[in-house]
PDB file of N, CA and C in Angstrom:
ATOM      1  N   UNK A   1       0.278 -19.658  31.661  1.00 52.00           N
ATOM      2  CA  UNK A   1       0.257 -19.002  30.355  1.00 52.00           C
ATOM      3  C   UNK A   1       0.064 -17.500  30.586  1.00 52.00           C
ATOM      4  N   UNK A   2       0.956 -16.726  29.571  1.00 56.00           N
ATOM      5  CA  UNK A   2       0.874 -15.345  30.125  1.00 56.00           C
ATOM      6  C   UNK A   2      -0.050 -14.643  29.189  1.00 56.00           C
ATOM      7  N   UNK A   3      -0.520 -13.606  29.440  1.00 55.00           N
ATOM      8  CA  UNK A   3      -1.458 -12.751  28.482  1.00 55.00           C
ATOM      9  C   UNK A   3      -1.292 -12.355  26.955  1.00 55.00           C
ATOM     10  N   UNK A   4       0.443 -12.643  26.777  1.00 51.00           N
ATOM     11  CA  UNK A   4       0.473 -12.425  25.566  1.00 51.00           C
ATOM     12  C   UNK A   4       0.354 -13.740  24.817  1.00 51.00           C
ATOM     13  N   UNK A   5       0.654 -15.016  25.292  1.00 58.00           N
ATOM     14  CA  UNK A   5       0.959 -16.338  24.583  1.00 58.00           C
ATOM     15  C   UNK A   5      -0.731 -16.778  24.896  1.00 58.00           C
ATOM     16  N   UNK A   6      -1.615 -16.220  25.492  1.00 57.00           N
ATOM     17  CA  UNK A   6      -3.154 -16.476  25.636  1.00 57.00           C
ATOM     18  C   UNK A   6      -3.785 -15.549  24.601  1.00 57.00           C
ATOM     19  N   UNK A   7      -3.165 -14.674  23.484  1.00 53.00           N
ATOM     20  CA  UNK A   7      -3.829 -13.808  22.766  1.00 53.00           C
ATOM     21  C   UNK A   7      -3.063 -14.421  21.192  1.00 53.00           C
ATOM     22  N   UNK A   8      -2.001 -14.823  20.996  1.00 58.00           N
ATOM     23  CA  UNK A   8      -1.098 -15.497  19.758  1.00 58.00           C
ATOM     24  C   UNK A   8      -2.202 -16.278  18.925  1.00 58.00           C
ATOM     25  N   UNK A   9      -2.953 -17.123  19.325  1.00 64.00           N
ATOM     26  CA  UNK A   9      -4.127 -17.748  18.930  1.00 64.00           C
ATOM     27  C   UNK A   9      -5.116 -17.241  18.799  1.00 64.00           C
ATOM     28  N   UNK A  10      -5.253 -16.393  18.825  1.00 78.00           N
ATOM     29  CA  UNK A  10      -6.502 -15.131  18.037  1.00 78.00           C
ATOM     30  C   UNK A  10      -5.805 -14.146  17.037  1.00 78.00           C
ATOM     31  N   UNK A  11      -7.170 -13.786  16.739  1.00 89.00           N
ATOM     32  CA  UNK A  11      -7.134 -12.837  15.439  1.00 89.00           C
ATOM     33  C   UNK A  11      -7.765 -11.407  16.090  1.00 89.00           C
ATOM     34  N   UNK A  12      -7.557 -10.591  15.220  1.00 92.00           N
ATOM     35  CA  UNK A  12      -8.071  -8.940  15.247  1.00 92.00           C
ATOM     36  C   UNK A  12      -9.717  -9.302  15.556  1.00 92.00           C
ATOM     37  N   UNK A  13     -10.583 -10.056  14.899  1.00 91.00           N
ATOM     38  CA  UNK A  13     -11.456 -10.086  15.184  1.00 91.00           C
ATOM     39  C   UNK A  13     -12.036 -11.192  15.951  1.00 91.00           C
ATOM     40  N   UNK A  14     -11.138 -11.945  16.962  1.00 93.00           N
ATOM     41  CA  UNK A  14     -11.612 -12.959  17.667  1.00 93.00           C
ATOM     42  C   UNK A  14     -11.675 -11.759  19.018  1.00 93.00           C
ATOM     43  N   UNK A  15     -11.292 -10.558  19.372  1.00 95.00           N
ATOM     44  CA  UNK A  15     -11.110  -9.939  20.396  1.00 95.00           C
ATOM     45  C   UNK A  15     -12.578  -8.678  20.219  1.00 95.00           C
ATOM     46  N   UNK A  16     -12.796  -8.985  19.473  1.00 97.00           N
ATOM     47  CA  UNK A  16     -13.836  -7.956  18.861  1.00 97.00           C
ATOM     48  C   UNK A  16     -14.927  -7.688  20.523  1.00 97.00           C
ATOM     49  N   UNK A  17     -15.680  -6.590  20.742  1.00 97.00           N
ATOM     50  CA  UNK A  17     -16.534  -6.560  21.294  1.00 97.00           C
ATOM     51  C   UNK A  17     -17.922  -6.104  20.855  1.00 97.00           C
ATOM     52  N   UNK A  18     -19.181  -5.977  21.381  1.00 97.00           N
ATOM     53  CA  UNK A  18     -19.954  -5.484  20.897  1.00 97.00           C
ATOM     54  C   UNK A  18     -20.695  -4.728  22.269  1.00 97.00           C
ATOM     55  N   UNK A  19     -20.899  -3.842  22.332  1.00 95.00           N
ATOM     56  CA  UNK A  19     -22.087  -2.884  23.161  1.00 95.00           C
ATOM     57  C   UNK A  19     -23.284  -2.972  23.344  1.00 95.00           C
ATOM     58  N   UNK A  20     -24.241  -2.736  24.035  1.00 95.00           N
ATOM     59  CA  UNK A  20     -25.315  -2.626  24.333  1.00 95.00           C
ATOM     60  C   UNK A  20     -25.926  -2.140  23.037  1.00 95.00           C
ATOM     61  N   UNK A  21     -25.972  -1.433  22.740  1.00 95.00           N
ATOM     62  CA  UNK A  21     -26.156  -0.697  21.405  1.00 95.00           C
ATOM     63  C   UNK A  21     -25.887  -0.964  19.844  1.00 95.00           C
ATOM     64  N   UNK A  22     -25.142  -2.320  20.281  1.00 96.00           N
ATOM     65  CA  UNK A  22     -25.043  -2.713  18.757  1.00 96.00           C
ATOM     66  C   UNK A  22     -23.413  -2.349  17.753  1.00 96.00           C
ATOM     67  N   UNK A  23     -22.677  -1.631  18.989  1.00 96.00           N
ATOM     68  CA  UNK A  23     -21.644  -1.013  18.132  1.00 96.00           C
ATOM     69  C   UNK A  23     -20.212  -1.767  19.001  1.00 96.00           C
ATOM     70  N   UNK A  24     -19.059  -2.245  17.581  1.00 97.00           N
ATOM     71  CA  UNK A  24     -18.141  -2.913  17.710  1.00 97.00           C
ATOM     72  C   UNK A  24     -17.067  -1.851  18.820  1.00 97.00           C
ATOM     73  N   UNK A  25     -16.381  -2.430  19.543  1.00 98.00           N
ATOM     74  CA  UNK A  25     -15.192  -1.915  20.111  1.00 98.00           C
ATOM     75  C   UNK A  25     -14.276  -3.137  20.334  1.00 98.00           C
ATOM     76  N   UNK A  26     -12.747  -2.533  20.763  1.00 97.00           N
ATOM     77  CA  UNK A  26     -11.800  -3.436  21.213  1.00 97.00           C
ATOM     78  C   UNK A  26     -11.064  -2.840  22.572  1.00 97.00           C
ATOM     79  N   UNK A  27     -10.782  -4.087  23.494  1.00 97.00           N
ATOM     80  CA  UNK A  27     -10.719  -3.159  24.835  1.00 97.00           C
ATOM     81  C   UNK A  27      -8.493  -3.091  24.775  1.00 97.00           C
ATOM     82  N   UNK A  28      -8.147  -2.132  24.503  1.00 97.00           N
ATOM     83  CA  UNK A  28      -6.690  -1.621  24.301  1.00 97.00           C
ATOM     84  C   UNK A  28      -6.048  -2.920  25.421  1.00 97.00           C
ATOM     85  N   UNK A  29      -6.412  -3.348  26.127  1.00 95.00           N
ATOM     86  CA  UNK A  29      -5.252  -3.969  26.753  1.00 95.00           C
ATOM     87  C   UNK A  29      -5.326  -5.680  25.910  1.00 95.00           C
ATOM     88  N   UNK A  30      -6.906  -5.712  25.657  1.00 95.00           N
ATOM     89  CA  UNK A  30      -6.660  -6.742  24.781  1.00 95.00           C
ATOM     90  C   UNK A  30      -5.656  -6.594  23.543  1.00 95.00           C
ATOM     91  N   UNK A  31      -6.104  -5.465  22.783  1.00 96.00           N
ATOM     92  CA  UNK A  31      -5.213  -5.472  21.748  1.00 96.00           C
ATOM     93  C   UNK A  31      -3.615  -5.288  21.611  1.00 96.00           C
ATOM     94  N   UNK A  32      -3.019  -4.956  23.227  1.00 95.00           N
ATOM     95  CA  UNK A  32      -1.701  -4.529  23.568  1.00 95.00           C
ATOM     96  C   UNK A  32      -1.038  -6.434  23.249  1.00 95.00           C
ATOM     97  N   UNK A  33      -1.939  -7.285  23.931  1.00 93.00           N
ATOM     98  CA  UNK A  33      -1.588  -8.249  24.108  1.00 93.00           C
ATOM     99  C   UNK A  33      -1.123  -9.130  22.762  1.00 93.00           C
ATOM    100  N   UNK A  34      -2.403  -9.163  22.161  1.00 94.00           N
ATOM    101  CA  UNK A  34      -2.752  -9.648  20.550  1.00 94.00           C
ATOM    102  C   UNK A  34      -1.456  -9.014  19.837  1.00 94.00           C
ATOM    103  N   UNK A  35      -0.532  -7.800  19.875  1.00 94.00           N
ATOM    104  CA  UNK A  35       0.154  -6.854  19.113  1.00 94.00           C
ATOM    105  C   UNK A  35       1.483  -7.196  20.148  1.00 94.00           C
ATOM    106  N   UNK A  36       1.533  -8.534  20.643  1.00 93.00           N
ATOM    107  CA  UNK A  36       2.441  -8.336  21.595  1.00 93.00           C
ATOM    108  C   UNK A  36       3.602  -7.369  22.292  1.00 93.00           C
ATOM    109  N   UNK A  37       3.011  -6.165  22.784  1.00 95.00           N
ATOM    110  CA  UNK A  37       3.842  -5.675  23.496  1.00 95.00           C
ATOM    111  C   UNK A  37       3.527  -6.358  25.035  1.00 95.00           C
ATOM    112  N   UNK A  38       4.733  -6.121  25.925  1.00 93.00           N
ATOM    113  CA  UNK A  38       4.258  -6.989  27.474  1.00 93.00           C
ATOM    114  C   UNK A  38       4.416  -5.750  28.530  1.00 93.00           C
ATOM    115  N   UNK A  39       4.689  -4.452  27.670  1.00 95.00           N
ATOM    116  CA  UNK A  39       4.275  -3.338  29.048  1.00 95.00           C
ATOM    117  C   UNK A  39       3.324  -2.618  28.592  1.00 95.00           C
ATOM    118  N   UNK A  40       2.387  -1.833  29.475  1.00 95.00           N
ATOM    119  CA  UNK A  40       1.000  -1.121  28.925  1.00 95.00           C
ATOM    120  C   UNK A  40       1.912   0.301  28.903  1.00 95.00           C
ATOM    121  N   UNK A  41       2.635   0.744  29.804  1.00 96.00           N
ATOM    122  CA  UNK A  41       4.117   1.945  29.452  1.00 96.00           C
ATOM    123  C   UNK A  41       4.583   2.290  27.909  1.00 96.00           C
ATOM    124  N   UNK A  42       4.597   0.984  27.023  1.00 96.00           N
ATOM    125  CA  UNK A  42       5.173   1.110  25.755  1.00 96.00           C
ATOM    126  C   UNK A  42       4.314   1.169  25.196  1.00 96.00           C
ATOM    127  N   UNK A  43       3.066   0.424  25.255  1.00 97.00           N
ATOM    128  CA  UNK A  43       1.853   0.503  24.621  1.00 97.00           C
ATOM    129  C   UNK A  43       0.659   1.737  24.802  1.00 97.00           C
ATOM    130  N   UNK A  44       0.877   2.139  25.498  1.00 97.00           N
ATOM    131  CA  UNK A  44       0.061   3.932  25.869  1.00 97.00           C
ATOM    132  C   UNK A  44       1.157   4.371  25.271  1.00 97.00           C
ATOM    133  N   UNK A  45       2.167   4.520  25.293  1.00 97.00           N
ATOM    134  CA  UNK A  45       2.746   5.634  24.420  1.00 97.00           C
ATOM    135  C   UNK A  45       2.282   5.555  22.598  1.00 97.00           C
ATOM    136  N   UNK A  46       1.884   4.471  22.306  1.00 98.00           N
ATOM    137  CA  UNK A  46       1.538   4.195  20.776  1.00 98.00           C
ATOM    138  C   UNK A  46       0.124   4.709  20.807  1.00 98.00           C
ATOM    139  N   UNK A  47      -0.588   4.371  21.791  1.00 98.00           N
ATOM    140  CA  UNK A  47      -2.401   4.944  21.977  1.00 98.00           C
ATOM    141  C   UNK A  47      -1.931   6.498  22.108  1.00 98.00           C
ATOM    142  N   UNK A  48      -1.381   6.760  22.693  1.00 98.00           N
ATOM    143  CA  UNK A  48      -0.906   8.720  22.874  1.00 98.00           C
ATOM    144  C   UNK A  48      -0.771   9.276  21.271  1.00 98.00           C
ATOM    145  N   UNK A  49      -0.002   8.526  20.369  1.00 98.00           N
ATOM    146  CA  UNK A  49       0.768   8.963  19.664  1.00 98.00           C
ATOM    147  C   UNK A  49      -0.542   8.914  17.938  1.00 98.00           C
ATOM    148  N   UNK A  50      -1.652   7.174  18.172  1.00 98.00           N
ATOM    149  CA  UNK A  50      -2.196   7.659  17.501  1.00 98.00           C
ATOM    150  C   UNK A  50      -3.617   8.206  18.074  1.00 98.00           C
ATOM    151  N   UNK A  51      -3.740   8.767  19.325  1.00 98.00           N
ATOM    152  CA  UNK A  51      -5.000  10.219  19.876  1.00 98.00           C
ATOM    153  C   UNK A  51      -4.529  11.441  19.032  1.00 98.00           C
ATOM    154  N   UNK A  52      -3.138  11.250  18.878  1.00 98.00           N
ATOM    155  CA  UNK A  52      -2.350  12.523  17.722  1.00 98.00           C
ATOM    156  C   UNK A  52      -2.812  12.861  16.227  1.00 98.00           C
ATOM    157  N   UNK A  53      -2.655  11.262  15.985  1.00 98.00           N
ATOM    158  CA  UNK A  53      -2.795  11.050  14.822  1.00 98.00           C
ATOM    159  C   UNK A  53      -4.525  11.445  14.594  1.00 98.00           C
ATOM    160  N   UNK A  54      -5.632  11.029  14.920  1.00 98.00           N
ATOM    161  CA  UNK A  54      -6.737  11.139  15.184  1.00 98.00           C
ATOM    162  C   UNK A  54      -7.018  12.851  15.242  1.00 98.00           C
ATOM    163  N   UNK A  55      -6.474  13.054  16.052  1.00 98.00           N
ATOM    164  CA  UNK A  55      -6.614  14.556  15.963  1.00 98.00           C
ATOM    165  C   UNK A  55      -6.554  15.600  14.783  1.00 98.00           C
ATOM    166  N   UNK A  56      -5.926  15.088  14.427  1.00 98.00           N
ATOM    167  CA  UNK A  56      -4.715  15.560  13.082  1.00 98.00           C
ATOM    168  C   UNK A  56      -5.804  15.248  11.679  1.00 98.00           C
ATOM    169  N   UNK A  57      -6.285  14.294  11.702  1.00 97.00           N
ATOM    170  CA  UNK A  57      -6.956  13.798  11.063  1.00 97.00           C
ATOM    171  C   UNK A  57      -8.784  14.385  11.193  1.00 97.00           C
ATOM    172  N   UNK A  58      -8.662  15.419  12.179  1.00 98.00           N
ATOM    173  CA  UNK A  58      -9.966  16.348  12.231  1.00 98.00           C
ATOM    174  C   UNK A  58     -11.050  15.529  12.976  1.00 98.00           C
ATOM    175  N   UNK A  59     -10.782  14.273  13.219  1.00 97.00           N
ATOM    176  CA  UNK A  59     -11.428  13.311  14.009  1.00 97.00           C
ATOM    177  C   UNK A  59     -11.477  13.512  15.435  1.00 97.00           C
ATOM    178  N   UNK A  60     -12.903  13.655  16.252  1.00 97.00           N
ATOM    179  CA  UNK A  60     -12.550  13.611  17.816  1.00 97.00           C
ATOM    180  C   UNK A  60     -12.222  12.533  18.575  1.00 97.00           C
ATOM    181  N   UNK A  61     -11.428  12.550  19.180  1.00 98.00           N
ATOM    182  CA  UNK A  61     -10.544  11.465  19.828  1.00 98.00           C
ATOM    183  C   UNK A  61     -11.520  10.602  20.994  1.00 98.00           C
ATOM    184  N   UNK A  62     -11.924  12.027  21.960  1.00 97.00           N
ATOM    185  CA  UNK A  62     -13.309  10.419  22.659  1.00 97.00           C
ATOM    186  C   UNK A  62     -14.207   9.701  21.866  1.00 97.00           C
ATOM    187  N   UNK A  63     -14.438   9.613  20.339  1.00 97.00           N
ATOM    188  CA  UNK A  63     -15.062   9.594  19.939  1.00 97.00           C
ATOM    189  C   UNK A  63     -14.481   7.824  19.694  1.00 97.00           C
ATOM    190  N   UNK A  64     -13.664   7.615  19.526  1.00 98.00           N
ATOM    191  CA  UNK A  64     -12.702   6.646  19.095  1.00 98.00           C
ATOM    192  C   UNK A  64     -12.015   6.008  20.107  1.00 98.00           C
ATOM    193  N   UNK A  65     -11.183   6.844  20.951  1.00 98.00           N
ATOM    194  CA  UNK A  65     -10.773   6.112  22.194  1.00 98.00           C
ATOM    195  C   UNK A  65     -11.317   6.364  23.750  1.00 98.00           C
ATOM    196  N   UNK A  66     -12.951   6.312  23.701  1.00 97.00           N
ATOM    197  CA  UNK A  66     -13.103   6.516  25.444  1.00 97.00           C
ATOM    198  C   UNK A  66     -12.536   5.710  26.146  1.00 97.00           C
ATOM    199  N   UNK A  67     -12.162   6.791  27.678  1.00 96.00           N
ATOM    200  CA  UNK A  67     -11.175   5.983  28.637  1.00 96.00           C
ATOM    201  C   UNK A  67     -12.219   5.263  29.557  1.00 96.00           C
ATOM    202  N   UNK A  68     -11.885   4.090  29.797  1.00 96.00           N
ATOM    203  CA  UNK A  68     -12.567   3.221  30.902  1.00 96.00           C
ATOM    204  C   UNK A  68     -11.773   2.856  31.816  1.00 96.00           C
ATOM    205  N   UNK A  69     -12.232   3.274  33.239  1.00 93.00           N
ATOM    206  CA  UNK A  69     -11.620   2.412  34.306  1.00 93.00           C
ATOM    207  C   UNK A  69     -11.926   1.044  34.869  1.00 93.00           C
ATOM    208  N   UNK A  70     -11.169   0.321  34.912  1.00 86.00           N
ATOM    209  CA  UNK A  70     -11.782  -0.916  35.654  1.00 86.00           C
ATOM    210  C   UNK A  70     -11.298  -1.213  37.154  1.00 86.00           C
ATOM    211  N   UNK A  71     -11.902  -2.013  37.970  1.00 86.00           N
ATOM    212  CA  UNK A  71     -11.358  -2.383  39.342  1.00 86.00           C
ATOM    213  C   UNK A  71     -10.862  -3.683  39.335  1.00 86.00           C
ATOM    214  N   UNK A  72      -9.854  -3.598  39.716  1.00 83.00           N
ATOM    215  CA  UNK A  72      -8.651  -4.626  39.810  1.00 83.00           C
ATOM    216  C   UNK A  72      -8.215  -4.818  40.997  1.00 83.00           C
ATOM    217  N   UNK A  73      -8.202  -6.272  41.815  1.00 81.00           N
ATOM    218  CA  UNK A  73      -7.654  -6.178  43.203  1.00 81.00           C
ATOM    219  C   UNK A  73      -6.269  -6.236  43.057  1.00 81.00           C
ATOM    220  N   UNK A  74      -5.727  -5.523  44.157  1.00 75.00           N
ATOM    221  CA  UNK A  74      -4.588  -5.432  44.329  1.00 75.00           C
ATOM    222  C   UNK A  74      -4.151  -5.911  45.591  1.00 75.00           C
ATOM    223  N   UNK A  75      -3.804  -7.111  46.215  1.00 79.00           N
ATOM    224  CA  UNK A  75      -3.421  -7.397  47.501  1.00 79.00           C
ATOM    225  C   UNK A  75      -5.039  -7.376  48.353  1.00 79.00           C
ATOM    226  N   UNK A  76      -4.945  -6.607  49.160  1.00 82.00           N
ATOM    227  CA  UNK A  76      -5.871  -6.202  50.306  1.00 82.00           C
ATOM    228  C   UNK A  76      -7.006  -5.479  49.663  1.00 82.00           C
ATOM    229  N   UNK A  77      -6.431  -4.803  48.857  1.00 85.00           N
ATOM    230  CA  UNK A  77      -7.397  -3.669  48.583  1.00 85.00           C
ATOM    231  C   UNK A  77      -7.443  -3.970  46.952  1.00 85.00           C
ATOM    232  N   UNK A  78      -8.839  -2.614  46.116  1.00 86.00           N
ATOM    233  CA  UNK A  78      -8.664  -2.498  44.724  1.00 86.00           C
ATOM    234  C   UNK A  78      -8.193  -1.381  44.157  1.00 86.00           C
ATOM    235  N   UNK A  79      -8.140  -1.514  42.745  1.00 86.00           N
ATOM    236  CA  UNK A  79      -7.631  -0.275  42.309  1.00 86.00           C
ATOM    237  C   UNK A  79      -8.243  -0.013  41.291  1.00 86.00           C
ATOM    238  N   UNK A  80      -8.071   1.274  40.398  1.00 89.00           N
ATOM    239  CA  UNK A  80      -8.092   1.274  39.237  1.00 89.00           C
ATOM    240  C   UNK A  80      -7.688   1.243  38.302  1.00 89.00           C
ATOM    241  N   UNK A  81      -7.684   0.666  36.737  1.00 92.00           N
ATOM    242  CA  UNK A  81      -6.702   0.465  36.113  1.00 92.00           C
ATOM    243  C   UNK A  81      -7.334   1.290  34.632  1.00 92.00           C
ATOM    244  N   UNK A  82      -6.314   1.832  34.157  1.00 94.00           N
ATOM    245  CA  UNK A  82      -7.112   2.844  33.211  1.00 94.00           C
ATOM    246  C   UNK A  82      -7.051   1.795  31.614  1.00 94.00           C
ATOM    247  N   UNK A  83      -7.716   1.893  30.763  1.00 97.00           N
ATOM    248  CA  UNK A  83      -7.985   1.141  29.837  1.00 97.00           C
ATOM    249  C   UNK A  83      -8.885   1.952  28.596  1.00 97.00           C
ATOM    250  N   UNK A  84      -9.128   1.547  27.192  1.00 98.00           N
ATOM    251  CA  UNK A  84      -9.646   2.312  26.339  1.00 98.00           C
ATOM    252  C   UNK A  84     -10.731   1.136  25.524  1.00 98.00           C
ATOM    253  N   UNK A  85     -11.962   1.739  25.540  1.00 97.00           N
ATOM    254  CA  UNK A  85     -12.334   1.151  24.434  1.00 97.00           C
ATOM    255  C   UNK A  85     -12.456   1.686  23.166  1.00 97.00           C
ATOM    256  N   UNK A  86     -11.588   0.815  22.013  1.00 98.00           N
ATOM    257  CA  UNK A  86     -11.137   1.446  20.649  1.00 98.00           C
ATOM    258  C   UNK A  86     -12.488   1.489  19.764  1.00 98.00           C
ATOM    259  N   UNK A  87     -12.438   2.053  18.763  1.00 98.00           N
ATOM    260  CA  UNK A  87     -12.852   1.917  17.527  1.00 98.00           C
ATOM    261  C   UNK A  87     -11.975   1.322  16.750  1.00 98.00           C
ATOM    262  N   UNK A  88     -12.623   0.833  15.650  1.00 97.00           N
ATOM    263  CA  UNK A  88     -11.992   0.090  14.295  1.00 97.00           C
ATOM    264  C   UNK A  88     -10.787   0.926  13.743  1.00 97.00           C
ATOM    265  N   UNK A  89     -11.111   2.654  13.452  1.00 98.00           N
ATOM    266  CA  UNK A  89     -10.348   3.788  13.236  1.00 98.00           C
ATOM    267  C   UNK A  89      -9.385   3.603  14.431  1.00 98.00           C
ATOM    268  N   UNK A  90      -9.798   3.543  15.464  1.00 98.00           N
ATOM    269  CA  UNK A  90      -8.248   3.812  16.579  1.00 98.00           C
ATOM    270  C   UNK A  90      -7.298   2.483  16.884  1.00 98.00           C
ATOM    271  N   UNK A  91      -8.098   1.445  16.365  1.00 97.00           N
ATOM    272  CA  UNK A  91      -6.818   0.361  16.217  1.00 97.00           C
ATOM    273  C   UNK A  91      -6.186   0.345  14.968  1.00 97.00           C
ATOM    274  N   UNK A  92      -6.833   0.959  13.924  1.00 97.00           N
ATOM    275  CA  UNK A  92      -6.052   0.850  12.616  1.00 97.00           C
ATOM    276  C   UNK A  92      -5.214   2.160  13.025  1.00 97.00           C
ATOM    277  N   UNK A  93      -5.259   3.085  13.452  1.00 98.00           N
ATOM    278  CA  UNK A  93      -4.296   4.350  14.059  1.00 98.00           C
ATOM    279  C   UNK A  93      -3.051   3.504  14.712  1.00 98.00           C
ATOM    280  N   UNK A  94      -3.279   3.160  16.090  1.00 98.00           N
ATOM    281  CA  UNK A  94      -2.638   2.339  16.965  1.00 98.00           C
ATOM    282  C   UNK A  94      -1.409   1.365  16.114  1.00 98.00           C
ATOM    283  N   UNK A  95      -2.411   0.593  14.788  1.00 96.00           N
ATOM    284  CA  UNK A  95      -1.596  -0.030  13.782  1.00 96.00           C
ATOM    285  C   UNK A  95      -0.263   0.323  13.216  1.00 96.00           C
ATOM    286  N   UNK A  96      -1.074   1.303  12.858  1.00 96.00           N
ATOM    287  CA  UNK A  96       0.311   2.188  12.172  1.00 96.00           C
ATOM    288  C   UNK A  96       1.035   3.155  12.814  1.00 96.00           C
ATOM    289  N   UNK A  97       1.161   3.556  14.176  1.00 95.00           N
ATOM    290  CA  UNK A  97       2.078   3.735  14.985  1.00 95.00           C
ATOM    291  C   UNK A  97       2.922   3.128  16.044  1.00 95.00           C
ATOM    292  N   UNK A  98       2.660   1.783  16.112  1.00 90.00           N
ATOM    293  CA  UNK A  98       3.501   1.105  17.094  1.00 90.00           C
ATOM    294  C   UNK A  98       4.762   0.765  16.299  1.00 90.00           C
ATOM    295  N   UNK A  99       5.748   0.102  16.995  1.00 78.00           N
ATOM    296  CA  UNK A  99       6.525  -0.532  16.425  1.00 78.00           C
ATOM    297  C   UNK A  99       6.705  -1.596  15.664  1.00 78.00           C
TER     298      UNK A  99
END
């Protein structure tokens, strides 16, 4: 089963996270999945487009989309893989700029 046909059976808020602190986020590759796109290439260009939108909107953008790296093995070795945790505001952004 691939990542997108493992996310079809959830909802916006079955992916939900919560923080140490008490405060909701969503981690962008989850939501790439859930919104089925199957490249993170097509899907960062929609996170680019609403950091725009956000901006525009007088809103600060780390504020909404901090970048997180994670480590991911790759073969032999690991890597890093760049990733965002959203706000409620930057997936409803994200919303209304994808395809």
């Amino acid at each position: 089963m691939n990542e997108i046909e493992m996310y079809k059976e959830k909802n916006f808020d079955d992916i939900k996270h919560i923080d140490e602190y008490g405060n909701e986020y969503w981690v962008a590759r989850e939501l790439m999945a859930l919104l089925e796109y199957s490249k993170w290439e097509n899907f960062f260009k929609v996170i680019k487009s609403a950091m725009n939108a956000c901006e525009n909107s007088n809103n600060t953008v780390l504020d909404h989309f901090p970048e997180v790296r994670k480590i991911v093995k790759a073969g032999a070795t690991t890597k890093y893989k760049l990733d965002y945790h959203l706000s409620r505001y930057a997936c409803y952004l994200i919303a209304q700029n994808g395809d």
